[in-house]
PDB file of C-alpha atoms in Angstrom:
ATOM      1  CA  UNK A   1      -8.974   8.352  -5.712  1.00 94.00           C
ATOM      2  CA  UNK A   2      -7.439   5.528  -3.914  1.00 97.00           C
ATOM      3  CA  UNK A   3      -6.097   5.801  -0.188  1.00 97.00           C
ATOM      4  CA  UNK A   4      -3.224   3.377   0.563  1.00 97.00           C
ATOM      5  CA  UNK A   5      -2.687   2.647   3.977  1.00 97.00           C
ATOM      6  CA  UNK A   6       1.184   1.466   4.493  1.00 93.00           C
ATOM      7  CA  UNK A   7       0.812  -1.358   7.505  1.00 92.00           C
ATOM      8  CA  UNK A   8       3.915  -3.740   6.495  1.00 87.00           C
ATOM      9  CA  UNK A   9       6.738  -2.733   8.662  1.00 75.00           C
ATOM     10  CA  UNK A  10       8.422  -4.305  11.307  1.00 65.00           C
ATOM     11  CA  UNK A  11       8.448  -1.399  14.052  1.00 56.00           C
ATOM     12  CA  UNK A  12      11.434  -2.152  15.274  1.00 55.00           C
ATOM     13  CA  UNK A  13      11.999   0.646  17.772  1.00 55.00           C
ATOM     14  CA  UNK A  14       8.489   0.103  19.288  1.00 53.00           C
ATOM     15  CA  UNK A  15       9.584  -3.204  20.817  1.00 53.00           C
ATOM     16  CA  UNK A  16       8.480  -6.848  20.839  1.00 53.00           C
ATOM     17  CA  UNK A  17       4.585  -6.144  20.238  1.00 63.00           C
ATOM     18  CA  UNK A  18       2.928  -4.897  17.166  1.00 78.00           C
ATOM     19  CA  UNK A  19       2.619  -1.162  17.849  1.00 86.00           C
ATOM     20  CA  UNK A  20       0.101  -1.448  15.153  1.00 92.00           C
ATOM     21  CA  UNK A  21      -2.326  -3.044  17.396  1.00 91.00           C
ATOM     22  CA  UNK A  22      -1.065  -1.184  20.449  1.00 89.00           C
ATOM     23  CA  UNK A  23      -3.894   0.949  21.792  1.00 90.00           C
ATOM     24  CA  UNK A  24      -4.032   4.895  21.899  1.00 91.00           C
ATOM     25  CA  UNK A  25      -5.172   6.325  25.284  1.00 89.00           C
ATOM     26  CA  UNK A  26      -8.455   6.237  24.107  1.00 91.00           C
ATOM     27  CA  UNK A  27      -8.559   2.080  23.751  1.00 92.00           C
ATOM     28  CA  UNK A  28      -8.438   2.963  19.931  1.00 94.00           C
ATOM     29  CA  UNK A  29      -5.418   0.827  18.108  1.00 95.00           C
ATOM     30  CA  UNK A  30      -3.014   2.807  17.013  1.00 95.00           C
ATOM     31  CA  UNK A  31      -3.451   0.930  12.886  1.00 95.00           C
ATOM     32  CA  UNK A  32      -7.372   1.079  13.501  1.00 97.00           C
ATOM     33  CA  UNK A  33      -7.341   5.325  14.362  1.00 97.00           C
ATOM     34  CA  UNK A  34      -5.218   5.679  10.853  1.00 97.00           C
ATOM     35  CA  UNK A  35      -7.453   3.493   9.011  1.00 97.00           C
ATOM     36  CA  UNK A  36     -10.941   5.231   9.897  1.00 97.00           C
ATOM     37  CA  UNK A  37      -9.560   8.223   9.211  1.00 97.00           C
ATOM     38  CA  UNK A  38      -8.647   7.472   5.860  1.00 98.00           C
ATOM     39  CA  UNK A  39     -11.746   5.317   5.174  1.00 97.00           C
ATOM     40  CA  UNK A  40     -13.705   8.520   5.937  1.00 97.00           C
ATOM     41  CA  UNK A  41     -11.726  11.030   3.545  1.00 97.00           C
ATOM     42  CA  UNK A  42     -11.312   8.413   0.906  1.00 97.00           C
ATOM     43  CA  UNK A  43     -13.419   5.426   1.150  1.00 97.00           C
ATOM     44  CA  UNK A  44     -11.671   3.301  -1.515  1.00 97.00           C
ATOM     45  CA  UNK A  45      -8.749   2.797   0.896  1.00 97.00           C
ATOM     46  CA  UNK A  46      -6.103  -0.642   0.449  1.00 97.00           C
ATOM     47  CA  UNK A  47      -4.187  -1.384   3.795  1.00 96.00           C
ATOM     48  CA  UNK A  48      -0.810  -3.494   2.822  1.00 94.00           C
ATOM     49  CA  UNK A  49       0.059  -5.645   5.609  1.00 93.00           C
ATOM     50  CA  UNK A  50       2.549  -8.516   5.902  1.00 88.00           C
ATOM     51  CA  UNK A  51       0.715 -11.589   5.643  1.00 89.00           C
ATOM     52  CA  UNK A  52       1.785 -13.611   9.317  1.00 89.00           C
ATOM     53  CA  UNK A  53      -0.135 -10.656  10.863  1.00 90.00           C
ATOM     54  CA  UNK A  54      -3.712 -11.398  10.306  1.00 94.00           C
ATOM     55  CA  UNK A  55      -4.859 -10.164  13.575  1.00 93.00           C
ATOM     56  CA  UNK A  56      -4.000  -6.503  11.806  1.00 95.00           C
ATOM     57  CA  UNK A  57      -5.637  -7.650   8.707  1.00 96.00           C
ATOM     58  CA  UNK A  58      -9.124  -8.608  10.510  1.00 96.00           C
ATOM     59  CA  UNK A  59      -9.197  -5.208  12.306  1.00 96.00           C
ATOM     60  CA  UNK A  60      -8.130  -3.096   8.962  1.00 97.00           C
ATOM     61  CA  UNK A  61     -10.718  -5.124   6.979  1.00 96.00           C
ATOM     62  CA  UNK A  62     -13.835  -4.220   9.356  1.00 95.00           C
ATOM     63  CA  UNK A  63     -12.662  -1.068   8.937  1.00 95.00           C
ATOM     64  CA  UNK A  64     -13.824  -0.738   5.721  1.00 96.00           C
ATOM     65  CA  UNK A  65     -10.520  -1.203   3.505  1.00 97.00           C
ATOM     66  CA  UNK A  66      -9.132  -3.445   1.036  1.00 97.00           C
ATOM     67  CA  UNK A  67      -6.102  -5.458   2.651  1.00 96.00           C
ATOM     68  CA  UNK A  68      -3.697  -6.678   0.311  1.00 93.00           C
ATOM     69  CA  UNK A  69      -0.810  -8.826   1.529  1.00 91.00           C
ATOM     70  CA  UNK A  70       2.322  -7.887   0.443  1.00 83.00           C
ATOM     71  CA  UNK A  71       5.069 -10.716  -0.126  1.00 71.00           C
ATOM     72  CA  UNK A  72       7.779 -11.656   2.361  1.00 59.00           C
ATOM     73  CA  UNK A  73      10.603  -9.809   0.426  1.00 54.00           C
ATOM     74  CA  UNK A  74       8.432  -6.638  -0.021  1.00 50.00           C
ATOM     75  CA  UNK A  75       8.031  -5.523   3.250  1.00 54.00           C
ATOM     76  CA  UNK A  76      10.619  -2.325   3.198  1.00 64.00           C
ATOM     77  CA  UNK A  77       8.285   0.606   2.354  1.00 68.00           C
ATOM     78  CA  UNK A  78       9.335   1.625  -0.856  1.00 80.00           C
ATOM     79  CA  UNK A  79       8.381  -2.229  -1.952  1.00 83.00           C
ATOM     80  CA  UNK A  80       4.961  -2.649  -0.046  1.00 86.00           C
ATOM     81  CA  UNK A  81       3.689   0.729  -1.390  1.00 90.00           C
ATOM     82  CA  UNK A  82       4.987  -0.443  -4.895  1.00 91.00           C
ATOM     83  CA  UNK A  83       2.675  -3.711  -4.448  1.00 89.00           C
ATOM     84  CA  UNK A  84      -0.043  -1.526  -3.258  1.00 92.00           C
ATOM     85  CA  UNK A  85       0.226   0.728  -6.397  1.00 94.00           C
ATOM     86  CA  UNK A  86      -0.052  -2.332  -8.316  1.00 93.00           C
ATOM     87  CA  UNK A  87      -2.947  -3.913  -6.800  1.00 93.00           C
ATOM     88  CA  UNK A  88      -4.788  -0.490  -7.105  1.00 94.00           C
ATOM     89  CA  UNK A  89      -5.074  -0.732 -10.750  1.00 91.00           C
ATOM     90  CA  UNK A  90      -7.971  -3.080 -10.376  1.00 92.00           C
ATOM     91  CA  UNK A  91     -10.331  -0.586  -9.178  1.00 93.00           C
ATOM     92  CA  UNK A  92     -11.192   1.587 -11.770  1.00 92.00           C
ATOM     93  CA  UNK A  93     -10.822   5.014  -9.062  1.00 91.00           C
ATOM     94  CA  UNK A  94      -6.947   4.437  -8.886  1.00 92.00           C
ATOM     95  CA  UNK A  95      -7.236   6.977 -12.556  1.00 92.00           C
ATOM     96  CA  UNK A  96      -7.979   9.575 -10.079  1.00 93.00           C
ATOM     97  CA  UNK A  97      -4.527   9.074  -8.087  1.00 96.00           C
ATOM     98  CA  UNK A  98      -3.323   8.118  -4.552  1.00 97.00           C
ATOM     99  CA  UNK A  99      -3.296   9.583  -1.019  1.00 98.00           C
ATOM    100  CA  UNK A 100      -0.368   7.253   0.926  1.00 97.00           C
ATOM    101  CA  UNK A 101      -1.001   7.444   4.777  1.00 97.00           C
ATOM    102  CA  UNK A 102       1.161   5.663   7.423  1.00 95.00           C
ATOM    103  CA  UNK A 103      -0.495   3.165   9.719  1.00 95.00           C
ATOM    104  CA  UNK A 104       1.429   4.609  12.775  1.00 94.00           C
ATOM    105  CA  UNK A 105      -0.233   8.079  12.360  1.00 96.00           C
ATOM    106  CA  UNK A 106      -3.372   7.695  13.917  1.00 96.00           C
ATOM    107  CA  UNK A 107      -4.174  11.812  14.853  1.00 96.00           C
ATOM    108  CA  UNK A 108      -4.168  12.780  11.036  1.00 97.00           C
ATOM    109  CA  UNK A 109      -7.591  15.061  10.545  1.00 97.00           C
ATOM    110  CA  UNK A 110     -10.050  13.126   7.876  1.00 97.00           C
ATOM    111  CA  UNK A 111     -10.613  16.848   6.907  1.00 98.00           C
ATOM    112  CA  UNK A 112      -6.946  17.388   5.680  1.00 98.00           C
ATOM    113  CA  UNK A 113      -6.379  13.898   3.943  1.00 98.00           C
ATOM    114  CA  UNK A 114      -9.920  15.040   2.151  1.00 98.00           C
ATOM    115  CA  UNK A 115      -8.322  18.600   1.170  1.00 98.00           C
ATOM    116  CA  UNK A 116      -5.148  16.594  -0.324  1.00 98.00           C
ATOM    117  CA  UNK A 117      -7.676  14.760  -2.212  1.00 97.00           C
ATOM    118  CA  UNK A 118      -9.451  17.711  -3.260  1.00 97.00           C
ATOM    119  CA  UNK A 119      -6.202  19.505  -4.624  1.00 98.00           C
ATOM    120  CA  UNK A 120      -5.855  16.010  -7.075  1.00 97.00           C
ATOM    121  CA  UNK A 121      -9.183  16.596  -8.365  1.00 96.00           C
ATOM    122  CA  UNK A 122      -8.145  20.199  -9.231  1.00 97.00           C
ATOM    123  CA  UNK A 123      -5.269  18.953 -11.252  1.00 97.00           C
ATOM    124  CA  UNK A 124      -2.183  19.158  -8.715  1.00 98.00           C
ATOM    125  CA  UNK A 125       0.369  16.662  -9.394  1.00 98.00           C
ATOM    126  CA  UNK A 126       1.876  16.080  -5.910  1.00 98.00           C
ATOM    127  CA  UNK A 127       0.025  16.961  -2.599  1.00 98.00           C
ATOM    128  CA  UNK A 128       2.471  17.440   0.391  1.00 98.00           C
ATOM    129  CA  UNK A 129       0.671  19.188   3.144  1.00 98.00           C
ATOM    130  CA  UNK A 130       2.527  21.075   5.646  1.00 98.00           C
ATOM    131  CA  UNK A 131       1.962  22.594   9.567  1.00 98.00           C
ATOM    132  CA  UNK A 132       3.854  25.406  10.388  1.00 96.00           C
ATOM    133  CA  UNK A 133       6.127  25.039   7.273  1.00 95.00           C
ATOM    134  CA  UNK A 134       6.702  20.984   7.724  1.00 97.00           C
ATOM    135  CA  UNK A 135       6.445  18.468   5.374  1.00 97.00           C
ATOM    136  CA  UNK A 136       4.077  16.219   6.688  1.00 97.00           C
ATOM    137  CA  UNK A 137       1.726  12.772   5.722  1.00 97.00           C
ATOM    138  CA  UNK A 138      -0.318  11.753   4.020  1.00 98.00           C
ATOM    139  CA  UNK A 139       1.007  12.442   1.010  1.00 98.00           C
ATOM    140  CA  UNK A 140      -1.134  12.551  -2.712  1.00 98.00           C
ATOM    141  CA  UNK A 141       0.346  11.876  -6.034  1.00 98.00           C
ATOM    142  CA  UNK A 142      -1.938  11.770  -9.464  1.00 97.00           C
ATOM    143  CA  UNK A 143      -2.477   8.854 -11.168  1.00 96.00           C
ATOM    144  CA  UNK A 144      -0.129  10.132 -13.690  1.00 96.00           C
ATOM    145  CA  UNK A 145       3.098   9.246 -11.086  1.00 97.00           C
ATOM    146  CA  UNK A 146       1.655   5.244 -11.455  1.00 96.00           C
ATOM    147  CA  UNK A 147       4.818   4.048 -13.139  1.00 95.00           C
ATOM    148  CA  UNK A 148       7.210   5.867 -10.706  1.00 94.00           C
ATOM    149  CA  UNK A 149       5.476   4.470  -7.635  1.00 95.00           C
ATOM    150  CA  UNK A 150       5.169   0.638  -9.257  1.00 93.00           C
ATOM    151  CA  UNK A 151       9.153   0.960  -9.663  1.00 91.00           C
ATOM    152  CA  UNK A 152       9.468   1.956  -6.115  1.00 88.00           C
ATOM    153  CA  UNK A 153      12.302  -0.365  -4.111  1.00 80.00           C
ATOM    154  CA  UNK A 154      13.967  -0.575  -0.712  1.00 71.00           C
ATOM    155  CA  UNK A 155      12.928   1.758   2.592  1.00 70.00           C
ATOM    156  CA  UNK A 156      12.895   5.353   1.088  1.00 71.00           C
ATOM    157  CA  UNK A 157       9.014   5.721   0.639  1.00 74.00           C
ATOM    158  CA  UNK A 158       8.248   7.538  -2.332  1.00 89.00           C
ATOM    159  CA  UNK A 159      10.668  10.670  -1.106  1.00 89.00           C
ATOM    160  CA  UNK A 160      12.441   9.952  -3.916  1.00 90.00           C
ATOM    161  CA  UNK A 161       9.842  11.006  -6.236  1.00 95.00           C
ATOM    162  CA  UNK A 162       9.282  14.107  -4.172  1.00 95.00           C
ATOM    163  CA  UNK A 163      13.622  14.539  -4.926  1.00 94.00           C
ATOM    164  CA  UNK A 164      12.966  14.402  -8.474  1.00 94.00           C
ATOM    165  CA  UNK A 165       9.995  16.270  -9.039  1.00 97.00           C
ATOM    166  CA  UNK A 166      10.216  19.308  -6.508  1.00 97.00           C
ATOM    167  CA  UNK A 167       8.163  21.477  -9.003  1.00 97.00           C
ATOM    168  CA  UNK A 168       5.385  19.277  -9.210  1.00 97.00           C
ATOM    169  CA  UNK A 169       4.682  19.545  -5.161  1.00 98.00           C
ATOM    170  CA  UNK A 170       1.825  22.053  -4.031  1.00 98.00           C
ATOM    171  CA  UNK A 171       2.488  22.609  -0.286  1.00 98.00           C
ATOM    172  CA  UNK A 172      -1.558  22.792   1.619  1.00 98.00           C
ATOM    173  CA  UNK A 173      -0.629  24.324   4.740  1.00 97.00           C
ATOM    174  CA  UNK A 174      -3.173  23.385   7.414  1.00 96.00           C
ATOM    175  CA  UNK A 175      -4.347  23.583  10.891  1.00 96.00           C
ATOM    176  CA  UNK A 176      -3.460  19.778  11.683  1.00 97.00           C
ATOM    177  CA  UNK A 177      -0.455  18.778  13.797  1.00 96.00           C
ATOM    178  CA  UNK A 178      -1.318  15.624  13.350  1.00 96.00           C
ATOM    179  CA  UNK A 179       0.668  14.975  10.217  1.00 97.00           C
ATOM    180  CA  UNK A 180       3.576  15.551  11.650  1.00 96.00           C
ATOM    181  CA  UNK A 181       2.890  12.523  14.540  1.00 92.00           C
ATOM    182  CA  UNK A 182       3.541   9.232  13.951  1.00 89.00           C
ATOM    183  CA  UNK A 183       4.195   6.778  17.158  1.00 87.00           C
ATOM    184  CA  UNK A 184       7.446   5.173  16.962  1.00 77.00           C
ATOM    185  CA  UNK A 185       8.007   3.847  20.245  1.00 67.00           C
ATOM    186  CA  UNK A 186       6.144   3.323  23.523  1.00 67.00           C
ATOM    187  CA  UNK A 187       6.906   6.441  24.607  1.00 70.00           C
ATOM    188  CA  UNK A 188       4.810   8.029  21.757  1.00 70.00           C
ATOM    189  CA  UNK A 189       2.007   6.716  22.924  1.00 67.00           C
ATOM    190  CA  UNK A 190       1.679   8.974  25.974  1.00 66.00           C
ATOM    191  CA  UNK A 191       1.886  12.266  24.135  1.00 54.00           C
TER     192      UNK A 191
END
């Protein structure tokens, strides 16, 4: 299993600073809480980050994961994680399949991204968990969705997978709001 850690975007409703980098109210970046826990449910983890911000790179790769630089024109989500999907075919664990997390949802349980993995290994094709009935991140796909997520363009994410294969999904309900909270502006940060 792979974890992919989608850190490319602009954050354009956050402001003028990397929100990335921001820090949670417990001094923890906001990028560095997503990445350790990912790292801990699925150490082989790749962070794709835009290559001017280096400063996010450093702090992903102590972390423990694999940062891959996506290109200048494939920085809209759908083309970063396609990159990423790429890349991943070096290491031999990307057969298993993929758990995509968001860099800007740092209160994700390690326990839930590890059930989504778990769920792969029993032969589900698509791994959306849920809280209280909504779709949340991160999301796992089997190895066997590779093509689909290498032909990935533009800002949709892999949601359009999820529209064309609705009867692949298994919904894991859990005990995690967390994967419903990502931080999108400053005001996030003081939830």
């Amino acid at each position: 299993m792979v974890g992919i850690l989608l850190a490319a975007g602009f954050s354009r409703r956050f402001g003028a600073s990397n929100k990335l980098l921001e820090a949670l109210p417990d001094g923890c970046p906001i990028a560095l809480a997503s990445a350790k826990r990912l790292v801990d449910a699925v150490p082989l983890s790749i962070a794709v980050v835009r290559p001017e911000n280096k400063a996010l790179a450093l702090l992903l790769q102590d972390a423990g994961l694999k940062v891959f630089f996506c290109s200048e024109q494939d920085t809209e989500m759908a083309d970063s994680l396609s990159a990423a999907i790429k890349y991943s075919a070096t290491f031999s664990e990307s057969s298993d399949g993929f758990i995509i997390a968001l860099a800007d949802m740092p209160y994700i349980n390690s326990q839930t991204t590890a059930a989504i993995a778990s769920k792969l290994s029993e032969g589900a094709s698509i791994v959306v968990p849920t809280y209280q009935g909504k779709r949340g991140h991160p999301v796992g796909f089997s190895s066997k969705f590779r093509d689909e997520l290498e032909n990935l363009h533009g800002d949709e994410g892999a949601r359009s997978i999820l529209k064309l294969y609705p009867n692949e999904i298994v919904f894991l309900e859990c005990d995690d709001s967390g994967i419903l909270a990502d931080i999108d502006t400053p005001a996030d940060l003081k939830l």
